[in-house]
PDB file of C-alpha atoms in Angstrom:
ATOM      1  CA  MET A 842      43.611 -52.327 -15.633  1.00  0.00           C
ATOM      2  CA  LYS A 843      40.062 -52.563 -14.346  1.00  0.00           C
ATOM      3  CA  ILE A 844      38.584 -55.894 -15.391  1.00  0.00           C
ATOM      4  CA  VAL A 845      34.945 -56.913 -14.905  1.00  0.00           C
ATOM      5  CA  LEU A 846      33.829 -60.529 -15.214  1.00  0.00           C
ATOM      6  CA  LEU A 847      30.065 -60.565 -15.737  1.00  0.00           C
ATOM      7  CA  ASP A 848      29.140 -64.258 -15.450  1.00  0.00           C
ATOM      8  CA  ALA A 849      31.723 -66.043 -13.321  1.00  0.00           C
ATOM      9  CA  LYS A 850      29.215 -68.807 -12.572  1.00  0.00           C
ATOM     10  CA  THR A 851      29.837 -70.152 -16.082  1.00  0.00           C
ATOM     11  CA  LEU A 852      33.427 -70.857 -15.047  1.00  0.00           C
ATOM     12  CA  ALA A 853      32.246 -73.278 -12.326  1.00  0.00           C
ATOM     13  CA  ASN A 854      34.152 -71.550  -9.506  1.00  0.00           C
ATOM     14  CA  ASN A 855      37.530 -72.481 -10.969  1.00  0.00           C
ATOM     15  CA  PRO A 856      40.392 -70.290  -9.695  1.00  0.00           C
ATOM     16  CA  LEU A 857      40.710 -66.980 -11.541  1.00  0.00           C
ATOM     17  CA  THR A 858      44.315 -66.424 -10.449  1.00  0.00           C
ATOM     18  CA  PRO A 859      45.794 -65.893 -13.952  1.00  0.00           C
ATOM     19  CA  ILE A 860      43.326 -63.030 -14.519  1.00  0.00           C
ATOM     20  CA  GLU A 861      43.561 -61.612 -10.992  1.00  0.00           C
ATOM     21  CA  LEU A 862      47.294 -61.109 -11.473  1.00  0.00           C
ATOM     22  CA  LEU A 863      46.680 -58.730 -14.387  1.00  0.00           C
ATOM     23  CA  GLY A 864      44.726 -55.960 -12.709  1.00  0.00           C
ATOM     24  CA  GLU A 865      41.802 -55.048 -10.512  1.00  0.00           C
ATOM     25  CA  LEU A 866      39.255 -57.816 -11.118  1.00  0.00           C
ATOM     26  CA  THR A 867      35.619 -57.414 -10.115  1.00  0.00           C
ATOM     27  CA  SER A 868      33.679 -60.621 -10.539  1.00  0.00           C
ATOM     28  CA  TYR A 869      29.913 -61.167 -10.634  1.00  0.00           C
ATOM     29  CA  GLN A 870      28.315 -64.606 -10.619  1.00  0.00           C
ATOM     30  CA  ILE A 871      25.458 -63.599 -12.938  1.00  0.00           C
ATOM     31  CA  THR A 872      24.635 -60.272 -14.604  1.00  0.00           C
ATOM     32  CA  ASP A 873      21.363 -59.370 -16.302  1.00  0.00           C
ATOM     33  CA  SER A 874      21.123 -56.901 -19.156  1.00  0.00           C
ATOM     34  CA  ALA A 875      19.936 -54.039 -16.930  1.00  0.00           C
ATOM     35  CA  GLN A 876      23.048 -54.315 -14.751  1.00  0.00           C
ATOM     36  CA  VAL A 877      25.766 -54.321 -17.404  1.00  0.00           C
ATOM     37  CA  VAL A 878      26.328 -50.568 -17.781  1.00  0.00           C
ATOM     38  CA  THR A 879      26.321 -49.895 -14.036  1.00  0.00           C
ATOM     39  CA  ARG A 880      28.750 -52.714 -13.307  1.00  0.00           C
ATOM     40  CA  CYS A 881      31.089 -51.880 -16.183  1.00  0.00           C
ATOM     41  CA  MET A 882      31.111 -48.069 -16.069  1.00  0.00           C
ATOM     42  CA  ASP A 883      34.792 -47.892 -15.093  1.00  0.00           C
ATOM     43  CA  ALA A 884      35.936 -51.067 -16.837  1.00  0.00           C
ATOM     44  CA  ASP A 885      38.840 -51.165 -19.247  1.00  0.00           C
ATOM     45  CA  ILE A 886      38.095 -54.811 -19.998  1.00  0.00           C
ATOM     46  CA  ILE A 887      34.902 -56.858 -19.861  1.00  0.00           C
ATOM     47  CA  ILE A 888      34.916 -60.644 -19.695  1.00  0.00           C
ATOM     48  CA  THR A 889      31.620 -62.257 -20.685  1.00  0.00           C
ATOM     49  CA  ASN A 890      30.543 -65.722 -21.649  1.00  0.00           C
ATOM     50  CA  LYS A 891      26.895 -65.212 -22.600  1.00  0.00           C
ATOM     51  CA  VAL A 892      25.976 -61.746 -21.273  1.00  0.00           C
ATOM     52  CA  VAL A 893      24.917 -59.603 -24.235  1.00  0.00           C
ATOM     53  CA  ILE A 894      26.970 -56.502 -25.062  1.00  0.00           C
ATOM     54  CA  ASN A 895      24.933 -54.532 -27.599  1.00  0.00           C
ATOM     55  CA  ALA A 896      25.317 -51.171 -29.326  1.00  0.00           C
ATOM     56  CA  GLU A 897      23.424 -49.265 -26.633  1.00  0.00           C
ATOM     57  CA  THR A 898      25.629 -50.728 -23.913  1.00  0.00           C
ATOM     58  CA  LEU A 899      28.821 -49.970 -25.832  1.00  0.00           C
ATOM     59  CA  SER A 900      27.822 -46.343 -26.334  1.00  0.00           C
ATOM     60  CA  ALA A 901      27.459 -45.987 -22.550  1.00  0.00           C
ATOM     61  CA  LEU A 902      30.938 -47.354 -21.758  1.00  0.00           C
ATOM     62  CA  PRO A 903      33.489 -44.824 -23.104  1.00  0.00           C
ATOM     63  CA  LYS A 904      36.374 -46.269 -21.038  1.00  0.00           C
ATOM     64  CA  LEU A 905      35.998 -49.766 -22.438  1.00  0.00           C
ATOM     65  CA  LYS A 906      38.920 -50.992 -24.544  1.00  0.00           C
ATOM     66  CA  LEU A 907      38.548 -54.784 -24.785  1.00  0.00           C
ATOM     67  CA  ILE A 908      35.817 -57.420 -24.576  1.00  0.00           C
ATOM     68  CA  CYS A 909      37.053 -60.931 -23.845  1.00  0.00           C
ATOM     69  CA  VAL A 910      34.471 -63.536 -24.742  1.00  0.00           C
ATOM     70  CA  ALA A 911      34.902 -66.511 -22.425  1.00  0.00           C
ATOM     71  CA  ALA A 912      33.859 -68.863 -25.208  1.00  0.00           C
ATOM     72  CA  THR A 913      34.358 -69.448 -28.933  1.00  0.00           C
ATOM     73  CA  GLY A 914      31.053 -68.049 -30.192  1.00  0.00           C
ATOM     74  CA  THR A 915      30.616 -64.265 -30.248  1.00  0.00           C
ATOM     75  CA  ASN A 916      26.889 -64.051 -31.065  1.00  0.00           C
ATOM     76  CA  ASN A 917      26.275 -62.084 -27.846  1.00  0.00           C
ATOM     77  CA  ILE A 918      28.495 -59.169 -28.939  1.00  0.00           C
ATOM     78  CA  ASP A 919      27.484 -56.486 -31.444  1.00  0.00           C
ATOM     79  CA  LEU A 920      30.725 -56.679 -33.398  1.00  0.00           C
ATOM     80  CA  VAL A 921      29.824 -53.826 -35.760  1.00  0.00           C
ATOM     81  CA  ALA A 922      29.166 -51.470 -32.852  1.00  0.00           C
ATOM     82  CA  ALA A 923      32.314 -52.617 -31.050  1.00  0.00           C
ATOM     83  CA  LYS A 924      34.406 -51.788 -34.092  1.00  0.00           C
ATOM     84  CA  ALA A 925      32.709 -48.397 -34.442  1.00  0.00           C
ATOM     85  CA  HIS A 926      33.539 -47.590 -30.805  1.00  0.00           C
ATOM     86  CA  GLY A 927      37.135 -48.772 -31.147  1.00  0.00           C
ATOM     87  CA  VAL A 928      36.613 -51.677 -28.744  1.00  0.00           C
ATOM     88  CA  ALA A 929      38.587 -54.808 -29.523  1.00  0.00           C
ATOM     89  CA  VAL A 930      36.826 -58.165 -29.175  1.00  0.00           C
ATOM     90  CA  CYS A 931      38.583 -61.474 -28.737  1.00  0.00           C
ATOM     91  CA  ASN A 932      37.419 -65.008 -28.098  1.00  0.00           C
ATOM     92  CA  VAL A 933      39.052 -68.305 -27.149  1.00  0.00           C
ATOM     93  CA  ALA A 934      39.050 -71.136 -29.672  1.00  0.00           C
ATOM     94  CA  GLY A 935      39.900 -74.791 -29.183  1.00  0.00           C
ATOM     95  CA  TYR A 936      40.029 -74.812 -25.386  1.00  0.00           C
ATOM     96  CA  SER A 937      37.217 -77.369 -25.050  1.00  0.00           C
ATOM     97  CA  THR A 938      38.035 -79.706 -27.932  1.00  0.00           C
ATOM     98  CA  PRO A 939      39.038 -82.742 -25.810  1.00  0.00           C
ATOM     99  CA  ALA A 940      35.950 -82.373 -23.602  1.00  0.00           C
ATOM    100  CA  VAL A 941      33.510 -82.012 -26.504  1.00  0.00           C
ATOM    101  CA  VAL A 942      35.017 -84.984 -28.316  1.00  0.00           C
ATOM    102  CA  GLN A 943      34.719 -87.051 -25.135  1.00  0.00           C
ATOM    103  CA  HIS A 944      31.114 -85.954 -24.639  1.00  0.00           C
ATOM    104  CA  THR A 945      30.244 -86.730 -28.260  1.00  0.00           C
ATOM    105  CA  PHE A 946      31.428 -90.301 -27.921  1.00  0.00           C
ATOM    106  CA  THR A 947      29.847 -90.645 -24.483  1.00  0.00           C
ATOM    107  CA  LEU A 948      26.475 -89.849 -26.051  1.00  0.00           C
ATOM    108  CA  LEU A 949      27.200 -92.113 -28.998  1.00  0.00           C
ATOM    109  CA  GLY A 950      28.424 -95.040 -26.909  1.00  0.00           C
ATOM    110  CA  ASN A 951      25.350 -94.881 -24.724  1.00  0.00           C
ATOM    111  CA  LEU A 952      23.026 -94.799 -27.723  1.00  0.00           C
ATOM    112  CA  MET A 953      24.798 -97.507 -29.722  1.00  0.00           C
ATOM    113  CA  GLY A 954      24.892 -99.829 -26.716  1.00  0.00           C
ATOM    114  CA  ASN A 955      21.558 -98.745 -25.203  1.00  0.00           C
ATOM    115  CA  MET A 956      23.549 -98.227 -22.017  1.00  0.00           C
ATOM    116  CA  HIS A 957      20.935 -95.957 -20.463  1.00  0.00           C
ATOM    117  CA  ARG A 958      18.267 -98.614 -20.892  1.00  0.00           C
ATOM    118  CA  TYR A 959      20.437-101.351 -19.403  1.00  0.00           C
ATOM    119  CA  LEU A 960      21.356 -99.139 -16.444  1.00  0.00           C
ATOM    120  CA  ASN A 961      17.660 -98.566 -15.771  1.00  0.00           C
ATOM    121  CA  ASP A 962      16.958-102.297 -16.099  1.00  0.00           C
ATOM    122  CA  SER A 963      19.700-103.147 -13.604  1.00  0.00           C
ATOM    123  CA  SER A 964      18.487-100.477 -11.173  1.00  0.00           C
ATOM    124  CA  ASN A 965      14.920-101.789 -11.479  1.00  0.00           C
ATOM    125  CA  GLY A 966      15.866-105.377 -10.603  1.00  0.00           C
ATOM    126  CA  LEU A 967      15.487-106.971 -14.037  1.00  0.00           C
ATOM    127  CA  TRP A 968      18.945-108.569 -13.999  1.00  0.00           C
ATOM    128  CA  GLN A 969      18.016-110.542 -10.887  1.00  0.00           C
ATOM    129  CA  LYS A 970      14.984-111.909 -12.733  1.00  0.00           C
ATOM    130  CA  SER A 971      16.962-113.068 -15.771  1.00  0.00           C
ATOM    131  CA  ASP A 972      16.887-116.748 -16.718  1.00  0.00           C
ATOM    132  CA  MET A 973      20.484-116.505 -18.018  1.00  0.00           C
ATOM    133  CA  PHE A 974      23.691-114.767 -16.972  1.00  0.00           C
ATOM    134  CA  CYS A 975      22.994-111.533 -18.882  1.00  0.00           C
ATOM    135  CA  ARG A 976      20.192-109.496 -20.375  1.00  0.00           C
ATOM    136  CA  LEU A 977      19.854-108.798 -24.094  1.00  0.00           C
ATOM    137  CA  ASP A 978      16.606-106.837 -24.156  1.00  0.00           C
ATOM    138  CA  HIS A 979      17.942-103.924 -26.209  1.00  0.00           C
ATOM    139  CA  SER A 980      20.083-103.905 -29.324  1.00  0.00           C
ATOM    140  CA  ILE A 981      23.838-103.347 -29.011  1.00  0.00           C
ATOM    141  CA  ASN A 982      25.737-102.059 -32.027  1.00  0.00           C
ATOM    142  CA  GLU A 983      29.371-101.297 -32.783  1.00  0.00           C
ATOM    143  CA  ILE A 984      30.769 -98.035 -34.112  1.00  0.00           C
ATOM    144  CA  ALA A 985      33.282-100.010 -36.181  1.00  0.00           C
ATOM    145  CA  HIS A 986      32.584-100.123 -39.926  1.00  0.00           C
ATOM    146  CA  LYS A 987      29.703 -97.629 -39.681  1.00  0.00           C
ATOM    147  CA  ASN A 988      29.503 -94.634 -42.006  1.00  0.00           C
ATOM    148  CA  PHE A 989      30.340 -91.765 -39.651  1.00  0.00           C
ATOM    149  CA  VAL A 990      29.354 -88.451 -41.267  1.00  0.00           C
ATOM    150  CA  ILE A 991      30.772 -85.210 -39.896  1.00  0.00           C
ATOM    151  CA  ILE A 992      29.000 -81.898 -40.511  1.00  0.00           C
ATOM    152  CA  GLY A 993      31.552 -79.132 -39.999  1.00  0.00           C
ATOM    153  CA  TYR A 994      35.209 -80.043 -40.378  1.00  0.00           C
ATOM    154  CA  GLY A 995      36.964 -77.454 -38.248  1.00  0.00           C
ATOM    155  CA  THR A 996      39.068 -78.205 -35.189  1.00  0.00           C
ATOM    156  CA  LEU A 997      36.284 -80.127 -33.453  1.00  0.00           C
ATOM    157  CA  GLY A 998      35.143 -82.015 -36.513  1.00  0.00           C
ATOM    158  CA  GLN A 999      38.696 -83.110 -37.243  1.00  0.00           C
ATOM    159  CA  ALA A1000      39.229 -84.254 -33.656  1.00  0.00           C
ATOM    160  CA  VAL A1001      35.998 -86.266 -33.735  1.00  0.00           C
ATOM    161  CA  ALA A1002      37.081 -87.809 -37.040  1.00  0.00           C
ATOM    162  CA  THR A1003      40.348 -88.976 -35.464  1.00  0.00           C
ATOM    163  CA  VAL A1004      38.506 -90.790 -32.678  1.00  0.00           C
ATOM    164  CA  ALA A1005      35.886 -92.197 -35.050  1.00  0.00           C
ATOM    165  CA  ARG A1006      38.659 -93.709 -37.169  1.00  0.00           C
ATOM    166  CA  ALA A1007      40.222 -95.182 -34.022  1.00  0.00           C
ATOM    167  CA  PHE A1008      36.901 -96.963 -33.423  1.00  0.00           C
ATOM    168  CA  GLY A1009      37.137 -98.337 -36.952  1.00  0.00           C
ATOM    169  CA  ALA A1010      34.398 -96.181 -38.472  1.00  0.00           C
ATOM    170  CA  ASN A1011      34.333 -95.071 -42.100  1.00  0.00           C
ATOM    171  CA  VAL A1012      34.581 -91.277 -41.762  1.00  0.00           C
ATOM    172  CA  ILE A1013      32.770 -89.168 -44.368  1.00  0.00           C
ATOM    173  CA  ILE A1014      33.138 -85.376 -44.439  1.00  0.00           C
ATOM    174  CA  ALA A1015      30.009 -83.652 -45.690  1.00  0.00           C
ATOM    175  CA  GLU A1016      30.303 -80.677 -48.000  1.00  0.00           C
ATOM    176  CA  ARG A1017      28.457 -77.517 -46.992  1.00  0.00           C
ATOM    177  CA  PRO A1018      24.754 -77.653 -47.905  1.00  0.00           C
ATOM    178  CA  ASN A1019      23.665 -76.222 -51.263  1.00  0.00           C
ATOM    179  CA  GLU A1020      27.228 -76.046 -52.604  1.00  0.00           C
ATOM    180  CA  THR A1021      27.407 -76.554 -56.363  1.00  0.00           C
ATOM    181  CA  SER A1022      30.948 -77.938 -56.226  1.00  0.00           C
ATOM    182  CA  VAL A1023      32.362 -80.526 -53.863  1.00  0.00           C
ATOM    183  CA  ARG A1024      35.858 -80.094 -52.464  1.00  0.00           C
ATOM    184  CA  ALA A1025      38.374 -82.906 -52.600  1.00  0.00           C
ATOM    185  CA  GLY A1026      37.948 -85.316 -49.725  1.00  0.00           C
ATOM    186  CA  ARG A1027      34.312 -84.340 -49.143  1.00  0.00           C
ATOM    187  CA  VAL A1028      30.930 -85.692 -50.185  1.00  0.00           C
ATOM    188  CA  ALA A1029      27.890 -83.655 -51.247  1.00  0.00           C
ATOM    189  CA  PHE A1030      25.707 -82.930 -48.228  1.00  0.00           C
ATOM    190  CA  LEU A1031      22.644 -84.959 -49.196  1.00  0.00           C
ATOM    191  CA  ASP A1032      24.736 -87.859 -50.486  1.00  0.00           C
ATOM    192  CA  ALA A1033      26.628 -87.890 -47.197  1.00  0.00           C
ATOM    193  CA  VAL A1034      23.598 -87.885 -44.912  1.00  0.00           C
ATOM    194  CA  GLN A1035      21.802 -90.477 -47.031  1.00  0.00           C
ATOM    195  CA  SER A1036      24.733 -92.857 -46.493  1.00  0.00           C
ATOM    196  CA  ALA A1037      25.129 -92.109 -42.785  1.00  0.00           C
ATOM    197  CA  ASP A1038      24.846 -94.551 -39.915  1.00  0.00           C
ATOM    198  CA  ILE A1039      26.052 -91.855 -37.531  1.00  0.00           C
ATOM    199  CA  ILE A1040      25.948 -88.073 -38.024  1.00  0.00           C
ATOM    200  CA  SER A1041      27.872 -85.710 -35.759  1.00  0.00           C
ATOM    201  CA  ILE A1042      27.272 -81.952 -36.061  1.00  0.00           C
ATOM    202  CA  HIS A1043      30.165 -79.538 -35.443  1.00  0.00           C
ATOM    203  CA  CYS A1044      29.362 -76.553 -37.666  1.00  0.00           C
ATOM    204  CA  PRO A1045      28.429 -73.007 -36.609  1.00  0.00           C
ATOM    205  CA  LEU A1046      24.849 -71.744 -36.584  1.00  0.00           C
ATOM    206  CA  ASN A1047      24.288 -69.216 -39.350  1.00  0.00           C
ATOM    207  CA  GLU A1048      21.833 -68.465 -42.138  1.00  0.00           C
ATOM    208  CA  GLN A1049      23.102 -71.436 -44.141  1.00  0.00           C
ATOM    209  CA  THR A1050      22.842 -73.945 -41.283  1.00  0.00           C
ATOM    210  CA  LYS A1051      19.688 -72.795 -39.456  1.00  0.00           C
ATOM    211  CA  ASP A1052      17.176 -75.677 -39.556  1.00  0.00           C
ATOM    212  CA  LEU A1053      19.644 -77.599 -41.715  1.00  0.00           C
ATOM    213  CA  PHE A1054      18.098 -80.799 -40.421  1.00  0.00           C
ATOM    214  CA  ASP A1055      14.368 -80.454 -41.003  1.00  0.00           C
ATOM    215  CA  ALA A1056      11.582 -82.877 -41.904  1.00  0.00           C
ATOM    216  CA  ARG A1057      12.737 -82.980 -45.522  1.00  0.00           C
ATOM    217  CA  VAL A1058      16.289 -83.984 -44.595  1.00  0.00           C
ATOM    218  CA  PHE A1059      15.175 -86.478 -41.943  1.00  0.00           C
ATOM    219  CA  LYS A1060      13.284 -88.355 -44.663  1.00  0.00           C
ATOM    220  CA  GLN A1061      16.616 -88.806 -46.470  1.00  0.00           C
ATOM    221  CA  LEU A1062      18.257 -90.591 -43.511  1.00  0.00           C
ATOM    222  CA  LYS A1063      18.446 -94.291 -42.819  1.00  0.00           C
ATOM    223  CA  PRO A1064      15.961 -95.511 -40.189  1.00  0.00           C
ATOM    224  CA  SER A1065      19.002 -96.855 -38.312  1.00  0.00           C
ATOM    225  CA  ALA A1066      20.784 -93.473 -38.256  1.00  0.00           C
ATOM    226  CA  VAL A1067      21.972 -91.846 -35.022  1.00  0.00           C
ATOM    227  CA  LEU A1068      22.196 -88.032 -34.914  1.00  0.00           C
ATOM    228  CA  LEU A1069      24.526 -86.183 -32.526  1.00  0.00           C
ATOM    229  CA  ASN A1070      24.578 -82.433 -31.930  1.00  0.00           C
ATOM    230  CA  THR A1071      27.082 -80.755 -29.623  1.00  0.00           C
ATOM    231  CA  ALA A1072      27.232 -77.595 -31.765  1.00  0.00           C
ATOM    232  CA  ARG A1073      24.182 -75.290 -31.711  1.00  0.00           C
ATOM    233  CA  GLY A1074      20.510 -76.104 -31.217  1.00  0.00           C
ATOM    234  CA  GLY A1075      19.117 -74.132 -34.135  1.00  0.00           C
ATOM    235  CA  ILE A1076      20.917 -76.301 -36.662  1.00  0.00           C
ATOM    236  CA  VAL A1077      18.259 -78.974 -36.108  1.00  0.00           C
ATOM    237  CA  ASN A1078      14.538 -78.246 -36.209  1.00  0.00           C
ATOM    238  CA  GLU A1079      13.497 -79.614 -32.830  1.00  0.00           C
ATOM    239  CA  GLN A1080       9.881 -80.477 -33.653  1.00  0.00           C
ATOM    240  CA  ALA A1081      11.025 -82.254 -36.813  1.00  0.00           C
ATOM    241  CA  LEU A1082      13.520 -84.243 -34.730  1.00  0.00           C
ATOM    242  CA  VAL A1083      10.847 -85.283 -32.225  1.00  0.00           C
ATOM    243  CA  ASP A1084       8.588 -86.370 -35.087  1.00  0.00           C
ATOM    244  CA  ALA A1085      11.444 -88.356 -36.634  1.00  0.00           C
ATOM    245  CA  LEU A1086      12.203 -90.087 -33.321  1.00  0.00           C
ATOM    246  CA  LYS A1087       8.539 -90.874 -32.609  1.00  0.00           C
ATOM    247  CA  GLN A1088       7.914 -92.241 -36.086  1.00  0.00           C
ATOM    248  CA  LYS A1089      11.210 -94.208 -36.162  1.00  0.00           C
ATOM    249  CA  VAL A1090      12.364 -92.206 -39.187  1.00  0.00           C
ATOM    250  CA  ILE A1091      15.750 -92.275 -37.425  1.00  0.00           C
ATOM    251  CA  ALA A1092      16.882 -94.570 -34.646  1.00  0.00           C
ATOM    252  CA  ALA A1093      18.195 -92.203 -31.980  1.00  0.00           C
ATOM    253  CA  ALA A1094      19.669 -88.811 -31.150  1.00  0.00           C
ATOM    254  CA  GLY A1095      22.060 -87.361 -28.586  1.00  0.00           C
ATOM    255  CA  PHE A1096      21.911 -83.593 -28.029  1.00  0.00           C
ATOM    256  CA  ASP A1097      23.796 -81.170 -25.781  1.00  0.00           C
ATOM    257  CA  VAL A1098      22.212 -77.993 -27.168  1.00  0.00           C
ATOM    258  CA  LEU A1099      18.783 -76.442 -27.680  1.00  0.00           C
ATOM    259  CA  THR A1100      17.549 -73.545 -29.801  1.00  0.00           C
ATOM    260  CA  VAL A1101      16.713 -71.491 -26.676  1.00  0.00           C
ATOM    261  CA  GLU A1102      18.902 -71.849 -23.586  1.00  0.00           C
ATOM    262  CA  PRO A1103      18.431 -72.261 -20.727  1.00  0.00           C
ATOM    263  CA  ALA A1104      15.871 -74.883 -21.681  1.00  0.00           C
ATOM    264  CA  GLN A1105      12.223 -73.852 -21.828  1.00  0.00           C
ATOM    265  CA  ASN A1106       9.418 -76.110 -20.589  1.00  0.00           C
ATOM    266  CA  THR A1107       7.737 -75.789 -23.972  1.00  0.00           C
ATOM    267  CA  ASN A1108      10.713 -77.233 -25.883  1.00  0.00           C
ATOM    268  CA  PRO A1109       9.659 -80.329 -27.871  1.00  0.00           C
ATOM    269  CA  LEU A1110      12.813 -82.230 -26.934  1.00  0.00           C
ATOM    270  CA  LEU A1111      12.211 -81.705 -23.209  1.00  0.00           C
ATOM    271  CA  ASN A1112       8.659 -82.971 -23.575  1.00  0.00           C
ATOM    272  CA  TYR A1113       9.644 -86.041 -25.574  1.00  0.00           C
ATOM    273  CA  THR A1114       9.491 -89.162 -23.390  1.00  0.00           C
ATOM    274  CA  GLY A1115      10.944 -91.748 -25.758  1.00  0.00           C
ATOM    275  CA  ASP A1116      14.073 -93.641 -24.742  1.00  0.00           C
ATOM    276  CA  ASN A1117      15.872 -93.032 -28.044  1.00  0.00           C
ATOM    277  CA  LEU A1118      16.911 -89.486 -27.098  1.00  0.00           C
ATOM    278  CA  LEU A1119      19.694 -88.442 -24.736  1.00  0.00           C
ATOM    279  CA  LEU A1120      19.695 -84.757 -23.777  1.00  0.00           C
ATOM    280  CA  THR A1121      22.421 -83.038 -21.736  1.00  0.00           C
ATOM    281  CA  PRO A1122      22.361 -79.391 -20.540  1.00  0.00           C
ATOM    282  CA  HIS A1123      24.965 -77.739 -22.814  1.00  0.00           C
ATOM    283  CA  ASN A1124      27.887 -78.925 -20.700  1.00  0.00           C
ATOM    284  CA  ALA A1125      29.923 -80.869 -23.255  1.00  0.00           C
ATOM    285  CA  TRP A1126      32.561 -78.122 -23.088  1.00  0.00           C
ATOM    286  CA  ALA A1127      32.760 -77.877 -19.310  1.00  0.00           C
ATOM    287  CA  ALA A1128      35.453 -80.289 -18.164  1.00  0.00           C
ATOM    288  CA  GLN A1129      37.549 -78.811 -15.355  1.00  0.00           C
ATOM    289  CA  GLU A1130      40.582 -78.935 -17.623  1.00  0.00           C
ATOM    290  CA  SER A1131      38.714 -77.043 -20.344  1.00  0.00           C
ATOM    291  CA  ILE A1132      37.678 -74.265 -17.981  1.00  0.00           C
ATOM    292  CA  ASN A1133      41.220 -73.928 -16.663  1.00  0.00           C
ATOM    293  CA  ARG A1134      42.502 -73.656 -20.237  1.00  0.00           C
ATOM    294  CA  LEU A1135      39.818 -71.063 -20.962  1.00  0.00           C
ATOM    295  CA  ILE A1136      40.832 -68.907 -17.980  1.00  0.00           C
ATOM    296  CA  LYS A1137      44.500 -69.177 -18.930  1.00  0.00           C
ATOM    297  CA  CYS A1138      43.770 -68.176 -22.544  1.00  0.00           C
ATOM    298  CA  ILE A1139      41.675 -65.189 -21.446  1.00  0.00           C
ATOM    299  CA  ALA A1140      44.607 -64.019 -19.314  1.00  0.00           C
ATOM    300  CA  GLU A1141      46.962 -64.476 -22.268  1.00  0.00           C
ATOM    301  CA  ASN A1142      44.654 -62.431 -24.506  1.00  0.00           C
ATOM    302  CA  ILE A1143      44.513 -59.606 -21.951  1.00  0.00           C
ATOM    303  CA  THR A1144      48.293 -59.642 -21.508  1.00  0.00           C
ATOM    304  CA  ALA A1145      48.914 -59.591 -25.264  1.00  0.00           C
ATOM    305  CA  PHE A1146      46.415 -56.773 -25.775  1.00  0.00           C
ATOM    306  CA  HIS A1147      47.991 -54.720 -23.001  1.00  0.00           C
ATOM    307  CA  HIS A1148      51.442 -55.107 -24.548  1.00  0.00           C
ATOM    308  CA  GLY A1149      50.267 -54.577 -28.134  1.00  0.00           C
ATOM    309  CA  GLY A1150      50.798 -58.174 -29.139  1.00  0.00           C
ATOM    310  CA  ASP A1151      48.650 -60.651 -31.062  1.00  0.00           C
ATOM    311  CA  ILE A1152      45.333 -61.702 -29.540  1.00  0.00           C
ATOM    312  CA  ASN A1153      42.615 -63.979 -30.852  1.00  0.00           C
ATOM    313  CA  ARG A1154      40.943 -60.839 -32.183  1.00  0.00           C
ATOM    314  CA  ILE A1155      37.504 -60.867 -33.784  1.00  0.00           C
ATOM    315  CA  VAL A1156      37.393 -57.059 -34.292  1.00  0.00           C
TER     316      VAL A1156
END
């Protein structure tokens, strides 16, 4: 099998041995859209994390049999065209759950304890100037007994709920927005966010969730609320979030995702200078262990496909 990996840089130089054992692997650190057809002309299998495979590209690759998405989301693949060309598409789900959960609570712990502010104070010599043994310049709050609202209760949402309960939080599962009926164990979306001390987003980005958190919804939140997003940037309207943070409509936010990535200099969140926002560069998923699991699962998908077995098939 001829296998082409288009964006190996996203795998952080972790060993590709499980994939290399399966065939002739050609690996590129980064591939732009103009290079895809040339690089994949003889490929039986393409591995891509974020490189777009569209209908035009698929029509130019008659030998292609399988696209392995080195991620969970498949927005970069034209699934309709892949099906029409008889190309199977598979992804990898759940490989990064421990890392994303850890990152979520790292953001939350820093925000609840104002850790970033205290670290800056210590680095800037304020502790040495204290008239007592500690400094208490910024509020410190516990996760215990807070209303912890989860938006999106799949594998990640459930894992976050488990840890939130371990901290002693009161976990509330929000129903999908605009639903007329509420499933057992869930709370209507607006009721949930109105009660929230902490909101953690783990749902997909789609027509129903795009700009789910806008100025109208922010006005429903408590001024003490903390918003976390390790899902997709477009779920939260970024200008509305900046306005809410500036005007103290909500207390703080921790984000690992933006609407356009890589980040653009014009993004409102990048230009916000307040100390109630923590922004990380979409690396919540990228623990070494996660990437190793991802590589292993890609190899398993390729092996299963080659032998006619079950793969994590999208089309």
